[in-house]
Amino acid sequence: MFWALGLLLASVSPAPTFTKDIAPIFYQRCVACHHPNDIAPMSLLDYKSARPWAKAIREAVLARKMPPWFADPHFGSFANDARLTAGEIDTIKSWADRGAREGDAADLPAAPVFADGWRLGNPDIVIDIGQDFVVKSGNDAYEHFVVPTNFTEGKWIRAAEIRPGNRRVVHHVHVSVVGDERQAGSTSIESMTELQSFLVREGTLTRVREDAPVVDDACATDAPDLPYLRGSQEGALASFLPGRAPDRFPDGTAKWVPPGSRLEFVVHYARTSGAPQTDRTSVGLYLAPAPPERVLRRMDLRNFFFRIPPGSPSHEVKRCFTFDENRLLLSITPHMHYRGHDVVYELRRPDGRREVLLAVPNYSFNWQLVYRFKEPVRVEKGSRLMVTTHYDNSPNNPANPDPARAIRWGDKSEEEMMTSWIEYLNPEAESARK
Ligand code: HEC
């Protein structure tokens, strides 16, 4: 009897409509990527654009392929958790199943506005790479552009959005502040002088020499003392990666750009075929209204010395970091390439407690997301962070460009990386200078 009543209710309850039930979900959950001229193939801002995709949308949300999100829900709690609720999935399914109707125009909420392609609205300052750079067809390339800010006084930045000039060729971008006479910023391999003797260069690409020492477990007590296997490095001002949202810094925090500094763009141009392409990538800077309570910082942890054997289905690589001061951790971004399979961030506190901060059981090179903690993670001095990654260099990994090769660190997508970016604050409010 109850099921009969259920059926009756389902048949009389009005079918969900785009304007009333679907648009509010899409506006909140989808359109940041699904608007014209952004990374997704179609816009979901209006009914006409969304309607032909109703079936694909139904499948994508039921399979939780969309929105993209890769953190294991058993660990951590994230402010930018993209997963739809069961209710939202139900509504979308029912909309698609019951005619994918438009509904009454009066029900439509105000659509988010994307100012001239900027997700965060019009920036206060836009700085570009300073030229229309010609990307020749053929290989990947890593290009560096160092350009003046012409800032006569320092500025506090509350957000930075990198806008690729040509999405067909720009794969990812880092923008760093170069404050002194150095020619390269903190994310440039050029600035890592101790590393140079372990590297080989091919054009603008760099990789670790095949005969360089191998350290897969940089956490081992007997791990050799090689460059950047311990400690951390200062991270970039902003980064653009596939699927990653622009760098909007948390309330009350900002980053400092000193007077006279330059910006360095490191742009990874993916391989293109056909006609040469031009690119003029830029960064939009959003000024903080006042000096912040806290300075936002980013530390980068890397292992340059792993070696992934040919064919290995699950090769483990580790990197540890021991905190020498109390910190508040805000976010983690893992970075690997095509063979990256999974990564776990485990914290060991000085009293022995262990806690998994983030686990990504199915990493995807196509979606390099930032995971922002809902509440900052308080870390005591003496705590140790252990990053454990696995790489799938087997033929069963459909993304694997070549299972027959041993793989070392390299900036080309077909080589590998083991990098983590961690945004943090000092827990004590600094008298904010820089
Ligand atoms: C972080 C950016 C992002 C968000 C958020 C996002 N998408 Fe996507 N979506 C993409 C990109 C990029 C593609 C194309 C690449 C791909 O299919 O992996 C895509 C592809 C799709 C496809 C096509 C899949 C196919 O089978 O070809 C559908 C359908 C879709 N998205 C629906 C949605 C819906 C519905 C939402 C919100 C509930 C959403 N997406 C949220 C970026 C996003």
CSV table of C-alpha atoms and ligand atoms in Angstrom, one decimal:
chain,number,residue,atom,x,y,z
A,1,MET,CA,0.0,0.0,0.0
A,2,PHE,CA,2.8,2.4,0.9
A,3,TRP,CA,4.5,1.8,-2.4
A,4,ALA,CA,1.3,2.5,-4.2
A,5,LEU,CA,1.0,5.8,-2.4
A,6,GLY,CA,4.6,6.6,-3.2
A,7,LEU,CA,4.0,6.0,-6.9
A,8,LEU,CA,0.9,8.1,-6.8
A,9,LEU,CA,2.8,11.0,-5.1
A,10,ALA,CA,5.7,10.7,-7.7
A,11,SER,CA,3.2,10.9,-10.5
A,12,VAL,CA,1.4,14.0,-9.1
A,13,SER,CA,4.4,15.9,-7.8
A,14,PRO,CA,5.4,18.4,-10.5
A,15,ALA,CA,8.4,17.5,-12.6
A,16,PRO,CA,11.5,19.5,-11.7
A,17,THR,CA,12.2,22.4,-14.1
A,18,PHE,CA,15.4,24.1,-15.1
A,19,THR,CA,14.4,27.5,-13.9
A,20,LYS,CA,13.1,26.5,-10.5
A,21,ASP,CA,15.1,23.4,-9.5
A,22,ILE,CA,18.1,22.9,-11.7
A,23,ALA,CA,19.5,26.4,-12.3
A,24,PRO,CA,20.2,26.9,-8.6
A,25,ILE,CA,22.2,23.7,-8.5
A,26,PHE,CA,24.1,24.4,-11.7
A,27,TYR,CA,24.9,28.0,-10.7
A,28,GLN,CA,26.4,26.9,-7.4
A,29,ARG,CA,28.1,23.6,-8.5
A,30,CYS,CA,28.8,23.6,-12.2
A,31,VAL,CA,29.0,27.0,-14.0
A,32,ALA,CA,32.4,28.1,-12.6
A,33,CYS,CA,33.8,25.7,-15.2
A,34,HIS,CA,30.7,25.4,-17.4
A,35,HIS,CA,30.4,28.9,-18.8
A,36,PRO,CA,31.5,30.2,-22.2
A,37,ASN,CA,35.2,30.3,-22.9
A,38,ASP,CA,36.2,28.3,-19.8
A,39,ILE,CA,37.6,24.8,-19.5
A,40,ALA,CA,34.4,22.8,-19.9
A,41,PRO,CA,33.0,21.9,-23.3
A,42,MET,CA,29.5,23.4,-22.8
A,43,SER,CA,27.8,26.2,-20.9
A,44,LEU,CA,25.2,25.2,-18.2
A,45,LEU,CA,24.2,28.8,-17.6
A,46,ASP,CA,21.0,28.7,-19.7
A,47,TYR,CA,18.4,26.2,-20.6
A,48,LYS,CA,19.1,26.2,-24.3
A,49,SER,CA,22.8,25.3,-23.8
A,50,ALA,CA,22.1,22.7,-21.1
A,51,ARG,CA,19.1,20.9,-22.5
A,52,PRO,CA,20.9,18.8,-25.2
A,53,TRP,CA,23.2,17.5,-22.4
A,54,ALA,CA,20.4,16.4,-20.0
A,55,LYS,CA,21.2,12.7,-20.5
A,56,ALA,CA,24.9,13.1,-20.2
A,57,ILE,CA,24.4,15.3,-17.1
A,58,ARG,CA,22.3,12.6,-15.6
A,59,GLU,CA,25.0,10.0,-16.2
A,60,ALA,CA,27.8,12.2,-15.1
A,61,VAL,CA,26.3,13.2,-11.7
A,62,LEU,CA,25.0,9.7,-11.0
A,63,ALA,CA,28.5,8.3,-11.5
A,64,ARG,CA,29.9,11.2,-9.5
A,65,LYS,CA,32.2,12.0,-12.4
A,66,MET,CA,30.9,15.6,-12.2
A,67,PRO,CA,31.7,17.8,-10.4
A,68,PRO,CA,35.3,16.5,-10.2
A,69,TRP,CA,36.4,15.7,-6.7
A,70,PHE,CA,38.9,13.1,-5.6
A,71,ALA,CA,39.4,13.2,-1.9
A,72,ASP,CA,38.4,10.1,0.1
A,73,PRO,CA,35.4,11.2,2.2
A,74,HIS,CA,36.7,9.2,5.2
A,75,PHE,CA,39.4,11.7,5.9
A,76,GLY,CA,39.4,15.5,6.4
A,77,SER,CA,36.6,17.9,5.8
A,78,PHE,CA,37.0,20.5,3.0
A,79,ALA,CA,35.5,23.9,2.4
A,80,ASN,CA,35.5,23.4,-1.4
A,81,ASP,CA,34.1,19.9,-1.3
A,82,ALA,CA,32.5,19.7,-4.7
A,83,ARG,CA,30.4,16.6,-4.2
A,84,LEU,CA,26.6,16.9,-4.8
A,85,THR,CA,24.2,15.9,-2.0
A,86,ALA,CA,22.0,12.9,-2.6
A,87,GLY,CA,19.1,15.3,-2.9
A,88,GLU,CA,20.7,17.3,-5.6
A,89,ILE,CA,21.6,14.2,-7.6
A,90,ASP,CA,17.9,13.0,-7.2
A,91,THR,CA,16.6,16.3,-8.5
A,92,ILE,CA,18.9,16.3,-11.5
A,93,LYS,CA,18.0,12.6,-12.3
A,94,SER,CA,14.3,13.3,-11.9
A,95,TRP,CA,14.6,16.4,-14.2
A,96,ALA,CA,16.3,14.4,-16.9
A,97,ASP,CA,13.9,11.5,-16.6
A,98,ARG,CA,10.8,13.6,-16.6
A,99,GLY,CA,11.3,15.6,-19.8
A,100,ALA,CA,14.1,18.0,-18.8
A,101,ARG,CA,11.7,20.9,-18.9
A,102,GLU,CA,12.4,24.6,-18.9
A,103,GLY,CA,9.8,25.9,-16.5
A,104,ASP,CA,8.6,29.3,-15.8
A,105,ALA,CA,11.1,32.1,-16.6
A,106,ALA,CA,10.0,34.0,-13.5
A,107,ASP,CA,11.5,31.2,-11.4
A,108,LEU,CA,15.0,31.7,-12.8
A,109,PRO,CA,17.5,33.0,-10.2
A,110,ALA,CA,20.0,35.7,-11.2
A,111,ALA,CA,22.9,34.0,-13.1
A,112,PRO,CA,26.5,34.5,-11.9
A,113,VAL,CA,28.4,37.0,-14.0
A,114,PHE,CA,31.8,36.1,-15.3
A,115,ALA,CA,33.5,39.4,-16.1
A,116,ASP,CA,35.3,39.2,-19.4
A,117,GLY,CA,36.5,35.7,-18.7
A,118,TRP,CA,37.6,36.4,-15.1
A,119,ARG,CA,36.1,34.0,-12.6
A,120,LEU,CA,36.7,36.4,-9.7
A,121,GLY,CA,35.4,39.5,-11.4
A,122,ASN,CA,37.4,42.4,-12.8
A,123,PRO,CA,40.9,42.5,-11.3
A,124,ASP,CA,42.5,45.7,-9.9
A,125,ILE,CA,45.7,45.0,-11.8
A,126,VAL,CA,46.4,42.8,-14.8
A,127,ILE,CA,50.0,41.9,-15.7
A,128,ASP,CA,50.7,39.7,-18.8
A,129,ILE,CA,53.8,37.9,-20.1
A,130,GLY,CA,54.7,41.0,-22.1
A,131,GLN,CA,54.6,39.5,-25.6
A,132,ASP,CA,52.5,37.5,-28.0
A,133,PHE,CA,54.5,34.3,-27.6
A,134,VAL,CA,54.5,31.9,-30.5
A,135,VAL,CA,54.1,28.3,-29.5
A,136,LYS,CA,55.6,26.1,-32.3
A,137,SER,CA,54.0,22.8,-33.0
A,138,GLY,CA,55.8,19.7,-31.8
A,139,ASN,CA,57.1,19.2,-28.3
A,140,ASP,CA,56.0,20.4,-24.9
A,141,ALA,CA,57.8,23.5,-23.7
A,142,TYR,CA,58.4,25.2,-20.4
A,143,GLU,CA,58.8,28.9,-20.9
A,144,HIS,CA,59.8,31.6,-18.4
A,145,PHE,CA,58.8,35.2,-18.7
A,146,VAL,CA,60.0,37.7,-16.1
A,147,VAL,CA,58.1,41.0,-16.3
A,148,PRO,CA,58.1,44.2,-14.1
A,149,THR,CA,55.2,45.0,-11.9
A,150,ASN,CA,56.2,48.7,-11.9
A,151,PHE,CA,54.9,48.8,-8.3
A,152,THR,CA,56.4,51.9,-6.6
A,153,GLU,CA,55.0,50.7,-3.3
A,154,GLY,CA,54.3,47.2,-2.0
A,155,LYS,CA,50.9,45.7,-2.4
A,156,TRP,CA,48.8,43.3,-0.4
A,157,ILE,CA,47.1,40.8,-2.7
A,158,ARG,CA,43.8,39.0,-1.6
A,159,ALA,CA,43.4,36.9,-4.7
A,160,ALA,CA,45.2,36.2,-8.0
A,161,GLU,CA,43.6,34.7,-11.0
A,162,ILE,CA,45.8,33.4,-13.8
A,163,ARG,CA,44.1,33.6,-17.2
A,164,PRO,CA,45.6,31.5,-20.0
A,165,GLY,CA,45.9,33.5,-23.2
A,166,ASN,CA,45.3,30.4,-25.4
A,167,ARG,CA,43.6,27.4,-23.7
A,168,ARG,CA,44.6,25.2,-26.6
A,169,VAL,CA,48.2,25.2,-25.7
A,170,VAL,CA,48.5,26.5,-22.1
A,171,HIS,CA,48.5,23.4,-19.8
A,172,HIS,CA,49.6,25.0,-16.6
A,173,VAL,CA,51.1,28.2,-15.2
A,174,HIS,CA,52.9,29.3,-12.0
A,175,VAL,CA,53.4,33.0,-11.2
A,176,SER,CA,56.0,33.8,-8.6
A,177,VAL,CA,57.3,37.1,-7.1
A,178,VAL,CA,60.9,37.8,-7.9
A,179,GLY,CA,61.9,40.3,-5.3
A,180,ASP,CA,65.7,40.8,-5.9
A,181,GLU,CA,68.1,40.7,-8.8
A,182,ARG,CA,67.6,36.9,-9.4
A,183,GLN,CA,66.4,36.0,-12.9
A,184,ALA,CA,64.1,33.2,-11.7
A,185,GLY,CA,61.4,32.8,-9.1
A,186,SER,CA,61.0,30.2,-6.4
A,187,THR,CA,59.2,27.7,-8.6
A,188,SER,CA,61.8,27.8,-11.4
A,189,ILE,CA,64.2,24.9,-11.6
A,190,GLU,CA,66.8,27.5,-12.6
A,191,SER,CA,66.7,29.0,-9.1
A,192,MET,CA,67.6,25.6,-7.6
A,193,THR,CA,71.3,25.9,-7.9
A,194,GLU,CA,72.2,22.8,-5.8
A,195,LEU,CA,70.2,20.6,-8.2
A,196,GLN,CA,71.8,21.6,-11.4
A,197,SER,CA,74.5,18.8,-11.5
A,198,PHE,CA,71.7,16.2,-11.4
A,199,LEU,CA,69.8,17.6,-14.3
A,200,VAL,CA,69.7,17.1,-18.1
A,201,ARG,CA,68.2,19.7,-20.4
A,202,GLU,CA,66.5,19.3,-23.7
A,203,GLY,CA,65.5,22.6,-25.1
A,204,THR,CA,63.3,24.3,-22.5
A,205,LEU,CA,62.6,21.0,-20.7
A,206,THR,CA,64.5,19.6,-17.8
A,207,ARG,CA,64.7,16.1,-16.2
A,208,VAL,CA,66.8,14.3,-13.6
A,209,ARG,CA,69.7,12.3,-15.0
A,210,GLU,CA,69.1,8.6,-15.3
A,211,ASP,CA,72.3,7.9,-13.3
A,212,ALA,CA,71.4,10.3,-10.4
A,213,PRO,CA,71.1,8.7,-7.0
A,214,VAL,CA,67.8,7.1,-6.3
A,215,VAL,CA,65.8,7.9,-3.1
A,216,ASP,CA,62.2,6.6,-3.2
A,217,ASP,CA,61.8,6.8,0.5
A,218,ALA,CA,63.0,10.3,1.5
A,219,CYS,CA,61.5,9.7,5.0
A,220,ALA,CA,64.0,6.9,5.8
A,221,THR,CA,66.4,7.9,8.6
A,222,ASP,CA,69.3,6.8,6.4
A,223,ALA,CA,68.1,8.8,3.3
A,224,PRO,CA,71.1,10.6,1.8
A,225,ASP,CA,71.3,14.3,2.1
A,226,LEU,CA,70.4,15.4,-1.4
A,227,PRO,CA,69.0,18.8,-2.5
A,228,TYR,CA,65.4,19.5,-1.5
A,229,LEU,CA,64.7,16.0,0.0
A,230,ARG,CA,64.2,17.7,3.4
A,231,GLY,CA,62.8,21.0,4.5
A,232,SER,CA,60.5,23.0,2.2
A,233,GLN,CA,60.7,25.7,-0.4
A,234,GLU,CA,58.7,28.9,-0.8
A,235,GLY,CA,55.8,28.5,-3.1
A,236,ALA,CA,54.4,30.6,-6.0
A,237,LEU,CA,52.0,33.5,-5.7
A,238,ALA,CA,49.4,31.7,-7.8
A,239,SER,CA,49.1,28.7,-10.0
A,240,PHE,CA,46.8,27.6,-12.8
A,241,LEU,CA,46.3,23.9,-13.2
A,242,PRO,CA,43.6,21.9,-15.0
A,243,GLY,CA,40.4,22.0,-12.9
A,244,ARG,CA,41.9,24.1,-10.1
A,245,ALA,CA,39.9,27.1,-9.0
A,246,PRO,CA,41.7,30.6,-9.0
A,247,ASP,CA,43.7,31.4,-5.9
A,248,ARG,CA,41.3,33.4,-3.7
A,249,PHE,CA,43.1,33.7,-0.3
A,250,PRO,CA,41.0,33.1,2.9
A,251,ASP,CA,39.5,36.1,4.6
A,252,GLY,CA,41.9,38.0,6.8
A,253,THR,CA,44.9,36.8,4.9
A,254,ALA,CA,46.9,38.2,2.0
A,255,LYS,CA,50.2,37.9,0.1
A,256,TRP,CA,52.7,40.6,-0.1
A,257,VAL,CA,54.3,41.9,-3.3
A,258,PRO,CA,57.2,44.2,-2.5
A,259,PRO,CA,57.8,47.5,-4.5
A,260,GLY,CA,60.0,47.1,-7.6
A,261,SER,CA,59.5,43.4,-7.7
A,262,ARG,CA,59.0,41.4,-10.9
A,263,LEU,CA,56.7,38.6,-11.7
A,264,GLU,CA,57.9,35.4,-13.2
A,265,PHE,CA,55.5,33.3,-15.3
A,266,VAL,CA,56.4,29.7,-15.8
A,267,VAL,CA,54.2,28.4,-18.5
A,268,HIS,CA,53.9,24.8,-19.5
A,269,TYR,CA,52.8,24.7,-23.2
A,270,ALA,CA,51.4,21.3,-24.1
A,271,ARG,CA,52.4,19.7,-27.3
A,272,THR,CA,50.5,21.0,-30.3
A,273,SER,CA,50.2,19.8,-33.8
A,274,GLY,CA,49.2,21.9,-36.8
A,275,ALA,CA,49.6,25.7,-37.1
A,276,PRO,CA,51.7,27.5,-34.6
A,277,GLN,CA,49.7,29.2,-31.8
A,278,THR,CA,50.2,32.4,-30.0
A,279,ASP,CA,49.7,33.0,-26.3
A,280,ARG,CA,49.6,36.0,-24.0
A,281,THR,CA,48.8,34.6,-20.6
A,282,SER,CA,48.1,37.1,-17.8
A,283,VAL,CA,47.5,37.3,-14.1
A,284,GLY,CA,44.8,39.4,-12.5
A,285,LEU,CA,45.6,40.7,-9.1
A,286,TYR,CA,43.0,41.7,-6.5
A,287,LEU,CA,44.1,44.1,-3.9
A,288,ALA,CA,43.3,43.7,-0.2
A,289,PRO,CA,41.5,46.6,1.3
A,290,ALA,CA,43.8,46.8,4.3
A,291,PRO,CA,46.9,45.0,5.6
A,292,PRO,CA,45.8,41.5,6.6
A,293,GLU,CA,45.9,40.0,10.1
A,294,ARG,CA,48.0,37.2,8.7
A,295,VAL,CA,50.3,36.6,5.8
A,296,LEU,CA,49.4,33.7,3.7
A,297,ARG,CA,52.3,31.5,2.8
A,298,ARG,CA,52.9,28.4,0.7
A,299,MET,CA,55.5,25.8,1.1
A,300,ASP,CA,56.4,23.3,-1.6
A,301,LEU,CA,57.6,19.8,-0.8
A,302,ARG,CA,59.3,17.8,-3.5
A,303,ASN,CA,61.2,14.6,-4.1
A,304,PHE,CA,63.4,14.9,-7.2
A,305,PHE,CA,65.2,11.6,-6.7
A,306,PHE,CA,62.7,8.8,-7.1
A,307,ARG,CA,62.9,6.2,-9.9
A,308,ILE,CA,59.8,4.3,-11.1
A,309,PRO,CA,60.8,1.0,-12.6
A,310,PRO,CA,59.3,0.0,-16.0
A,311,GLY,CA,56.0,-1.8,-15.7
A,312,SER,CA,55.6,-1.3,-12.0
A,313,PRO,CA,51.9,-1.2,-11.1
A,314,SER,CA,52.3,0.5,-7.7
A,315,HIS,CA,55.6,2.1,-7.0
A,316,GLU,CA,55.8,3.9,-3.7
A,317,VAL,CA,57.6,7.2,-3.2
A,318,LYS,CA,57.7,9.2,0.1
A,319,ARG,CA,58.6,12.6,1.3
A,320,CYS,CA,58.5,13.9,4.9
A,321,PHE,CA,58.6,17.3,6.5
A,322,THR,CA,59.1,18.1,10.2
A,323,PHE,CA,57.6,21.4,11.3
A,324,ASP,CA,60.0,23.6,13.2
A,325,GLU,CA,57.3,26.0,14.2
A,326,ASN,CA,53.6,25.9,15.0
A,327,ARG,CA,51.5,26.3,11.9
A,328,LEU,CA,47.9,26.5,10.6
A,329,LEU,CA,47.5,24.5,7.5
A,330,LEU,CA,44.9,25.8,5.0
A,331,SER,CA,45.1,23.7,1.9
A,332,ILE,CA,47.0,20.9,0.1
A,333,THR,CA,47.5,20.5,-3.7
A,334,PRO,CA,49.1,17.3,-4.8
A,335,HIS,CA,50.9,17.3,-8.1
A,336,MET,CA,52.0,14.3,-10.1
A,337,HIS,CA,51.7,13.4,-13.9
A,338,TYR,CA,50.1,10.6,-15.9
A,339,ARG,CA,51.5,7.8,-13.7
A,340,GLY,CA,50.4,9.3,-10.4
A,341,HIS,CA,47.8,6.9,-8.9
A,342,ASP,CA,47.2,7.9,-5.3
A,343,VAL,CA,48.5,10.0,-2.4
A,344,VAL,CA,48.1,10.2,1.3
A,345,TYR,CA,49.0,13.0,3.7
A,346,GLU,CA,49.5,11.7,7.2
A,347,LEU,CA,50.4,13.9,10.2
A,348,ARG,CA,52.2,12.5,13.2
A,349,ARG,CA,52.0,14.8,16.2
A,350,PRO,CA,54.7,15.1,18.8
A,351,ASP,CA,52.5,13.1,21.3
A,352,GLY,CA,52.3,10.2,18.8
A,353,ARG,CA,48.8,10.8,17.5
A,354,ARG,CA,48.4,10.1,13.8
A,355,GLU,CA,45.9,11.6,11.5
A,356,VAL,CA,45.3,11.4,7.8
A,357,LEU,CA,44.8,15.0,6.6
A,358,LEU,CA,44.0,14.1,3.0
A,359,ALA,CA,43.8,10.9,0.9
A,360,VAL,CA,43.3,10.9,-2.9
A,361,PRO,CA,42.8,7.3,-3.8
A,362,ASN,CA,42.4,7.9,-7.5
A,363,TYR,CA,44.5,10.8,-8.6
A,364,SER,CA,44.0,12.2,-12.1
A,365,PHE,CA,46.4,14.3,-14.0
A,366,ASN,CA,43.4,15.9,-15.7
A,367,TRP,CA,42.1,17.3,-12.5
A,368,GLN,CA,44.7,18.9,-10.3
A,369,LEU,CA,42.5,20.2,-7.5
A,370,VAL,CA,43.2,22.2,-4.4
A,371,TYR,CA,41.8,20.7,-1.2
A,372,ARG,CA,41.0,23.5,1.2
A,373,PHE,CA,40.4,22.4,4.8
A,374,LYS,CA,37.1,23.5,6.3
A,375,GLU,CA,38.9,24.4,9.5
A,376,PRO,CA,42.6,25.2,9.4
A,377,VAL,CA,44.6,22.3,10.7
A,378,ARG,CA,46.6,23.3,13.8
A,379,VAL,CA,50.0,21.7,13.7
A,380,GLU,CA,52.5,21.8,16.6
A,381,LYS,CA,56.2,22.3,16.2
A,382,GLY,CA,57.8,18.9,16.0
A,383,SER,CA,54.9,17.3,14.1
A,384,ARG,CA,55.9,15.3,11.0
A,385,LEU,CA,54.0,15.2,7.8
A,386,MET,CA,54.5,12.1,5.7
A,387,VAL,CA,53.5,12.2,2.0
A,388,THR,CA,53.1,8.8,0.4
A,389,THR,CA,52.4,8.5,-3.3
A,390,HIS,CA,52.1,5.5,-5.6
A,391,TYR,CA,52.7,5.5,-9.4
A,392,ASP,CA,51.2,3.1,-11.9
A,393,ASN,CA,53.8,2.6,-14.6
A,394,SER,CA,52.0,-0.6,-15.9
A,395,PRO,CA,50.3,-1.1,-19.2
A,396,ASN,CA,47.0,-1.3,-17.3
A,397,ASN,CA,47.1,2.4,-16.6
A,398,PRO,CA,45.3,3.8,-19.7
A,399,ALA,CA,47.0,7.2,-19.2
A,400,ASN,CA,50.5,5.7,-19.2
A,401,PRO,CA,52.4,7.1,-22.2
A,402,ASP,CA,55.1,4.4,-22.0
A,403,PRO,CA,55.2,1.5,-19.5
A,404,ALA,CA,58.5,0.2,-20.9
A,405,ARG,CA,60.6,3.1,-19.5
A,406,ALA,CA,62.1,3.7,-16.1
A,407,ILE,CA,60.7,7.2,-15.1
A,408,ARG,CA,62.5,9.9,-13.2
A,409,TRP,CA,61.6,13.5,-12.3
A,410,GLY,CA,61.0,15.7,-15.3
A,411,ASP,CA,58.9,18.7,-16.2
A,412,LYS,CA,57.5,17.1,-19.4
A,413,SER,CA,54.1,15.5,-18.8
A,414,GLU,CA,55.5,12.1,-19.9
A,415,GLU,CA,58.1,12.2,-17.0
A,416,GLU,CA,57.0,12.4,-13.4
A,417,MET,CA,56.8,14.7,-10.4
A,418,MET,CA,56.2,14.3,-6.7
A,419,THR,CA,55.2,17.7,-5.4
A,420,SER,CA,52.9,19.1,-2.8
A,421,TRP,CA,51.9,22.7,-2.2
A,422,ILE,CA,50.7,23.5,1.3
A,423,GLU,CA,49.2,26.9,2.2
A,424,TYR,CA,49.7,27.9,5.8
A,425,LEU,CA,49.6,30.7,8.3
A,426,ASN,CA,51.6,31.4,11.4
A,427,PRO,CA,49.1,30.9,14.2
A,428,GLU,CA,50.1,34.1,16.0
A,429,ALA,CA,48.7,37.1,14.2
A,430,GLU,CA,51.9,38.8,12.9
A,431,SER,CA,52.1,42.6,13.1
A,432,ALA,CA,51.5,42.3,9.4
A,433,ARG,CA,54.4,43.6,7.4
A,434,LYS,CA,55.4,40.8,5.2
B,1,HEC,C1,36.1,22.1,-12.0
B,1,HEC,C2,35.4,22.4,-13.2
B,1,HEC,C3,34.1,21.7,-13.5
B,1,HEC,C4,33.0,21.6,-12.6
B,1,HEC,C5,32.8,22.3,-11.3
B,1,HEC,C6,32.0,20.8,-13.3
B,1,HEC,N1,32.5,20.4,-14.6
B,1,HEC,FE1,31.5,19.2,-15.9
B,1,HEC,N2,33.2,19.2,-17.1
B,1,HEC,C7,34.3,19.9,-16.9
B,1,HEC,C8,35.3,19.7,-17.9
B,1,HEC,C9,36.7,20.3,-18.1
B,1,HEC,C10,34.7,18.8,-18.8
B,1,HEC,C11,35.3,18.1,-20.1
B,1,HEC,C12,36.3,17.1,-19.8
B,1,HEC,C13,35.8,15.9,-19.2
B,1,HEC,O1,34.7,15.4,-19.6
B,1,HEC,O2,36.5,15.3,-18.3
B,1,HEC,C14,33.4,18.5,-18.2
B,1,HEC,C15,32.5,17.6,-18.8
B,1,HEC,C16,31.2,17.5,-18.4
B,1,HEC,C17,30.2,16.6,-19.0
B,1,HEC,C18,30.4,15.8,-20.2
B,1,HEC,C19,30.8,14.4,-19.8
B,1,HEC,C20,30.9,13.5,-20.9
B,1,HEC,O3,30.5,12.4,-20.7
B,1,HEC,O4,31.4,13.9,-22.0
B,1,HEC,C21,29.0,16.8,-18.3
B,1,HEC,C22,27.7,16.1,-18.6
B,1,HEC,C23,29.3,17.7,-17.2
B,1,HEC,N3,30.6,18.1,-17.3
B,1,HEC,C24,28.3,18.1,-16.3
B,1,HEC,C25,28.6,18.8,-15.2
B,1,HEC,C26,27.7,19.2,-14.1
B,1,HEC,C27,26.2,18.8,-14.2
B,1,HEC,C28,28.3,19.8,-13.2
B,1,HEC,C29,27.8,20.4,-11.9
B,1,HEC,C30,26.9,19.5,-11.1
B,1,HEC,C31,29.7,19.9,-13.6
B,1,HEC,N4,29.9,19.3,-14.8
B,1,HEC,C32,30.7,20.6,-12.8
B,1,HEC,C33,34.6,20.8,-15.8
B,1,HEC,C34,33.8,20.9,-14.7
